[in-house]
Amino acid sequence: MERVTFPNRGNTVVGNLFTPAGSDAGSKYPAIVVTHPFGAVKEQVSTLYAGKLTEQGFITLVFDASYQGESGGEPHFTEIPAARVEDIRCAVDFLSTHPQADEDRIGALGICAGGGYTRRSSTGKGTCTTCRCARTPTRWDSSSSPASARRWRSSPSSRSRRSPRARCC
C-alpha cells in the first residue's frame, strides 16, 4: 500500500493505492477507483473491496472524500455530493497518470452511497466510462406503488430478498 494525494478544487484528497503482489514495474495493469459509502473513510469497507480486487490483479485506489477523513476541506465531516463526484473524476485522472495503470482499462466501483456518486461521475464529461455500483439492499422498491411496498414489507422473505433497485447499475 502506498499513501497518495491528488488535488480537487483546492482540497488535497488523501488515498491509499494498492498494487498486485509481485507486479512488474514495467507492466500495465487494469485499475479501479473504489469509493466509500456515506459517512465512511477509506480504511473501512472500500479497502476490503480494494484488497479483493488487488488479489485479482487490479491496481486499486481508495480515498477519503473531500471534507472527510484525512482529506482536506472545511467544514470537515461534511457530505458534499458535487465534491464527491469530482473526487472520483480526479481519482480516475490520478490513476491515468500512474506508470503501471493501463489508461484504457480504468474503472470505478462505488459502495452504497458511493455507488450513486460513482454512477454520476461516469456520465457527461466524466473520464471514467466503466462503473459498477454495489448498493445496500433495501426492504422494498421505494419507487413502486404503496400497495406493492406493503406486500414487500409484509412478505416472510423480505429481509433476504434484494430489491430491484438494489442491483448493480
mmCIF file of C-alpha atoms in Angstrom:
data_model
loop_
_atom_site.group_PDB
_atom_site.id
_atom_site.type_symbol
_atom_site.label_atom_id
_atom_site.label_comp_id
_atom_site.label_asym_id
_atom_site.label_seq_id
_atom_site.Cartn_x
_atom_site.Cartn_y
_atom_site.Cartn_z
ATOM 1 C CA MET A 1 0.000 0.000 0.000
ATOM 2 C CA GLU A 2 1.193 3.458 -0.896
ATOM 3 C CA ARG A 3 -0.281 6.653 0.589
ATOM 4 C CA VAL A 4 -1.040 9.111 -2.212
ATOM 5 C CA THR A 5 -2.571 12.547 -2.617
ATOM 6 C CA PHE A 6 -4.211 14.355 -5.507
ATOM 7 C CA PRO A 7 -5.963 17.728 -5.810
ATOM 8 C CA ASN A 8 -9.651 18.505 -6.174
ATOM 9 C CA ARG A 9 -10.674 22.167 -6.371
ATOM 10 C CA GLY A 10 -8.160 23.348 -3.819
ATOM 11 C CA ASN A 11 -8.590 20.362 -1.481
ATOM 12 C CA THR A 12 -5.968 17.694 -1.031
ATOM 13 C CA VAL A 13 -7.582 14.268 -1.352
ATOM 14 C CA VAL A 14 -5.734 11.511 0.523
ATOM 15 C CA GLY A 15 -5.851 7.942 -0.697
ATOM 16 C CA ASN A 16 -4.256 4.518 -0.486
ATOM 17 C CA LEU A 17 -3.007 2.875 -3.669
ATOM 18 C CA PHE A 18 -2.747 -0.906 -3.831
ATOM 19 C CA THR A 19 -0.779 -2.802 -6.473
ATOM 20 C CA PRO A 20 -0.919 -6.546 -7.093
ATOM 21 C CA ALA A 21 1.674 -8.634 -5.240
ATOM 22 C CA GLY A 22 4.630 -9.369 -7.486
ATOM 23 C CA SER A 23 3.580 -6.784 -10.059
ATOM 24 C CA ASP A 24 6.219 -5.895 -12.628
ATOM 25 C CA ALA A 25 7.170 -2.213 -12.666
ATOM 26 C CA GLY A 26 7.327 -2.267 -16.465
ATOM 27 C CA SER A 27 3.884 -3.820 -16.957
ATOM 28 C CA LYS A 28 0.454 -2.200 -17.208
ATOM 29 C CA TYR A 29 -2.497 -3.399 -15.117
ATOM 30 C CA PRO A 30 -6.222 -2.602 -15.115
ATOM 31 C CA ALA A 31 -7.130 -0.150 -12.373
ATOM 32 C CA ILE A 32 -10.222 0.571 -10.288
ATOM 33 C CA VAL A 33 -11.177 3.554 -8.129
ATOM 34 C CA VAL A 34 -13.175 2.310 -5.113
ATOM 35 C CA THR A 35 -15.472 4.868 -3.472
ATOM 36 C CA HIS A 36 -16.571 4.529 0.145
ATOM 37 C CA PRO A 37 -20.146 4.765 1.469
ATOM 38 C CA PHE A 38 -21.696 7.853 3.051
ATOM 39 C CA GLY A 39 -20.060 8.630 6.391
ATOM 40 C CA ALA A 40 -17.215 6.144 5.953
ATOM 41 C CA VAL A 41 -13.489 6.550 5.386
ATOM 42 C CA LYS A 42 -11.038 4.772 3.108
ATOM 43 C CA GLU A 43 -9.838 2.320 5.762
ATOM 44 C CA GLN A 44 -13.264 0.748 6.130
ATOM 45 C CA VAL A 45 -15.336 -1.174 3.561
ATOM 46 C CA SER A 46 -13.723 0.340 0.452
ATOM 47 C CA THR A 47 -10.346 -1.077 1.497
ATOM 48 C CA LEU A 48 -11.910 -4.536 1.868
ATOM 49 C CA TYR A 49 -13.199 -4.372 -1.713
ATOM 50 C CA ALA A 50 -9.895 -2.933 -2.947
ATOM 51 C CA GLY A 51 -7.955 -5.758 -1.280
ATOM 52 C CA LYS A 52 -10.031 -8.426 -3.019
ATOM 53 C CA LEU A 53 -9.698 -6.665 -6.371
ATOM 54 C CA THR A 54 -5.937 -6.258 -5.923
ATOM 55 C CA GLU A 55 -5.660 -10.002 -5.266
ATOM 56 C CA GLN A 56 -7.315 -10.461 -8.686
ATOM 57 C CA GLY A 57 -4.632 -8.387 -10.428
ATOM 58 C CA PHE A 58 -6.100 -4.859 -10.361
ATOM 59 C CA ILE A 59 -4.403 -1.701 -9.194
ATOM 60 C CA THR A 60 -6.899 -0.123 -6.808
ATOM 61 C CA LEU A 61 -7.249 3.322 -5.313
ATOM 62 C CA VAL A 62 -9.335 4.141 -2.249
ATOM 63 C CA PHE A 63 -9.591 7.669 -0.891
ATOM 64 C CA ASP A 64 -11.254 9.795 1.749
ATOM 65 C CA ALA A 65 -13.801 12.094 0.123
ATOM 66 C CA SER A 66 -13.121 15.811 0.285
ATOM 67 C CA TYR A 67 -14.234 17.202 3.661
ATOM 68 C CA GLN A 68 -13.882 13.761 5.281
ATOM 69 C CA GLY A 69 -11.202 11.577 6.860
ATOM 70 C CA GLU A 70 -7.653 12.680 6.069
ATOM 71 C CA SER A 71 -8.682 14.724 3.033
ATOM 72 C CA GLY A 72 -8.905 18.488 3.134
ATOM 73 C CA GLY A 73 -11.914 20.770 3.107
ATOM 74 C CA GLU A 74 -13.843 22.810 5.631
ATOM 75 C CA PRO A 75 -16.213 22.333 7.294
ATOM 76 C CA HIS A 76 -14.905 18.841 7.892
ATOM 77 C CA PHE A 77 -17.221 15.802 8.270
ATOM 78 C CA THR A 78 -19.499 17.254 5.596
ATOM 79 C CA GLU A 79 -21.036 15.310 2.704
ATOM 80 C CA ILE A 80 -20.968 17.451 -0.438
ATOM 81 C CA PRO A 81 -22.264 15.420 -3.403
ATOM 82 C CA ALA A 82 -20.764 17.588 -6.157
ATOM 83 C CA ALA A 83 -17.343 17.433 -4.490
ATOM 84 C CA ARG A 84 -17.610 13.649 -4.101
ATOM 85 C CA VAL A 85 -18.408 13.198 -7.794
ATOM 86 C CA GLU A 86 -15.461 15.406 -8.681
ATOM 87 C CA ASP A 87 -13.242 13.443 -6.246
ATOM 88 C CA ILE A 88 -13.959 10.301 -8.259
ATOM 89 C CA ARG A 89 -13.150 12.031 -11.535
ATOM 90 C CA CYS A 90 -9.916 13.362 -10.048
ATOM 91 C CA ALA A 91 -9.060 9.874 -8.752
ATOM 92 C CA VAL A 92 -9.530 8.441 -12.255
ATOM 93 C CA ASP A 93 -7.325 11.222 -13.639
ATOM 94 C CA PHE A 94 -4.710 10.418 -10.992
ATOM 95 C CA LEU A 95 -4.752 6.725 -11.923
ATOM 96 C CA SER A 96 -4.455 7.548 -15.625
ATOM 97 C CA THR A 97 -1.025 9.053 -14.925
ATOM 98 C CA HIS A 98 0.241 6.121 -12.819
ATOM 99 C CA PRO A 99 3.041 4.303 -14.677
ATOM 100 C CA GLN A 100 1.580 0.839 -14.005
ATOM 101 C CA ALA A 101 -2.083 1.662 -14.677
ATOM 102 C CA ASP A 102 -3.432 0.849 -18.119
ATOM 103 C CA GLU A 103 -5.111 4.121 -19.084
ATOM 104 C CA ASP A 104 -7.565 2.275 -21.346
ATOM 105 C CA ARG A 105 -8.706 -0.055 -18.546
ATOM 106 C CA ILE A 106 -9.648 2.192 -15.625
ATOM 107 C CA GLY A 107 -12.983 1.635 -13.933
ATOM 108 C CA ALA A 108 -14.781 2.672 -10.792
ATOM 109 C CA LEU A 109 -16.680 0.839 -8.074
ATOM 110 C CA GLY A 110 -18.886 2.621 -5.574
ATOM 111 C CA ILE A 111 -20.239 1.065 -2.417
ATOM 112 C CA CYS A 112 -23.655 2.097 -1.060
ATOM 113 C CA ALA A 113 -23.964 5.894 -1.468
ATOM 114 C CA GLY A 114 -20.586 5.778 -3.214
ATOM 115 C CA GLY A 115 -22.403 3.824 -5.925
ATOM 116 C CA GLY A 116 -24.620 6.776 -6.740
ATOM 117 C CA TYR A 117 -21.665 9.133 -6.831
ATOM 118 C CA THR A 118 -19.722 6.687 -8.989
ATOM 119 C CA ARG A 119 -22.566 6.371 -11.446
ATOM 120 C CA ARG A 120 -22.882 10.143 -11.648
ATOM 121 C CA SER A 121 -19.132 10.529 -12.213
ATOM 122 C CA SER A 122 -19.309 8.313 -15.299
ATOM 123 C CA THR A 123 -21.919 10.401 -17.099
ATOM 124 C CA GLY A 124 -21.500 13.580 -19.072
ATOM 125 C CA LYS A 125 -17.918 14.784 -19.212
ATOM 126 C CA GLY A 126 -16.617 12.164 -16.776
ATOM 127 C CA THR A 127 -13.345 10.460 -17.606
ATOM 128 C CA CYS A 128 -14.496 7.098 -16.277
ATOM 129 C CA THR A 129 -16.635 5.142 -18.701
ATOM 130 C CA THR A 130 -16.877 1.854 -16.787
ATOM 131 C CA CYS A 131 -18.639 1.815 -13.447
ATOM 132 C CA ARG A 132 -20.165 -0.744 -11.141
ATOM 133 C CA CYS A 133 -22.188 0.184 -8.107
ATOM 134 C CA ALA A 134 -22.588 -2.036 -5.071
ATOM 135 C CA ARG A 135 -25.617 -0.717 -3.230
ATOM 136 C CA THR A 136 -27.084 -1.808 0.037
ATOM 137 C CA PRO A 137 -30.250 -3.865 -0.457
ATOM 138 C CA THR A 138 -33.424 -2.186 0.744
ATOM 139 C CA ARG A 139 -36.565 -3.851 2.056
ATOM 140 C CA TRP A 140 -38.697 -2.630 -0.821
ATOM 141 C CA ASP A 141 -38.540 -0.746 -4.055
ATOM 142 C CA SER A 142 -39.311 2.795 -2.983
ATOM 143 C CA SER A 143 -40.370 3.725 -6.496
ATOM 144 C CA SER A 144 -43.136 1.126 -6.561
ATOM 145 C CA SER A 145 -46.747 1.639 -5.652
ATOM 146 C CA PRO A 146 -47.745 1.840 -1.955
ATOM 147 C CA ALA A 147 -49.642 -1.460 -2.305
ATOM 148 C CA SER A 148 -46.631 -3.375 -3.601
ATOM 149 C CA ALA A 149 -44.444 -1.760 -0.943
ATOM 150 C CA ARG A 150 -46.829 -3.052 1.753
ATOM 151 C CA ARG A 151 -46.716 -6.538 0.208
ATOM 152 C CA TRP A 152 -42.922 -6.380 0.125
ATOM 153 C CA ARG A 153 -42.612 -5.381 3.782
ATOM 154 C CA SER A 154 -45.076 -7.991 4.936
ATOM 155 C CA SER A 155 -43.635 -10.902 2.941
ATOM 156 C CA PRO A 156 -41.759 -13.507 5.027
ATOM 157 C CA SER A 157 -38.635 -13.382 2.892
ATOM 158 C CA SER A 158 -38.389 -9.605 2.507
ATOM 159 C CA ARG A 159 -35.234 -9.463 4.585
ATOM 160 C CA SER A 160 -33.388 -11.938 2.420
ATOM 161 C CA ARG A 161 -34.592 -10.666 -0.946
ATOM 162 C CA ARG A 162 -32.948 -7.917 -2.939
ATOM 163 C CA SER A 163 -34.980 -5.009 -4.209
ATOM 164 C CA PRO A 164 -34.951 -4.438 -7.966
ATOM 165 C CA ARG A 165 -33.455 -1.009 -7.158
ATOM 166 C CA ALA A 166 -30.578 -2.587 -5.208
ATOM 167 C CA ARG A 167 -28.884 -4.269 -8.143
ATOM 168 C CA CYS A 168 -25.656 -3.152 -9.732
ATOM 169 C CA CYS A 169 -26.077 -0.270 -12.127
#
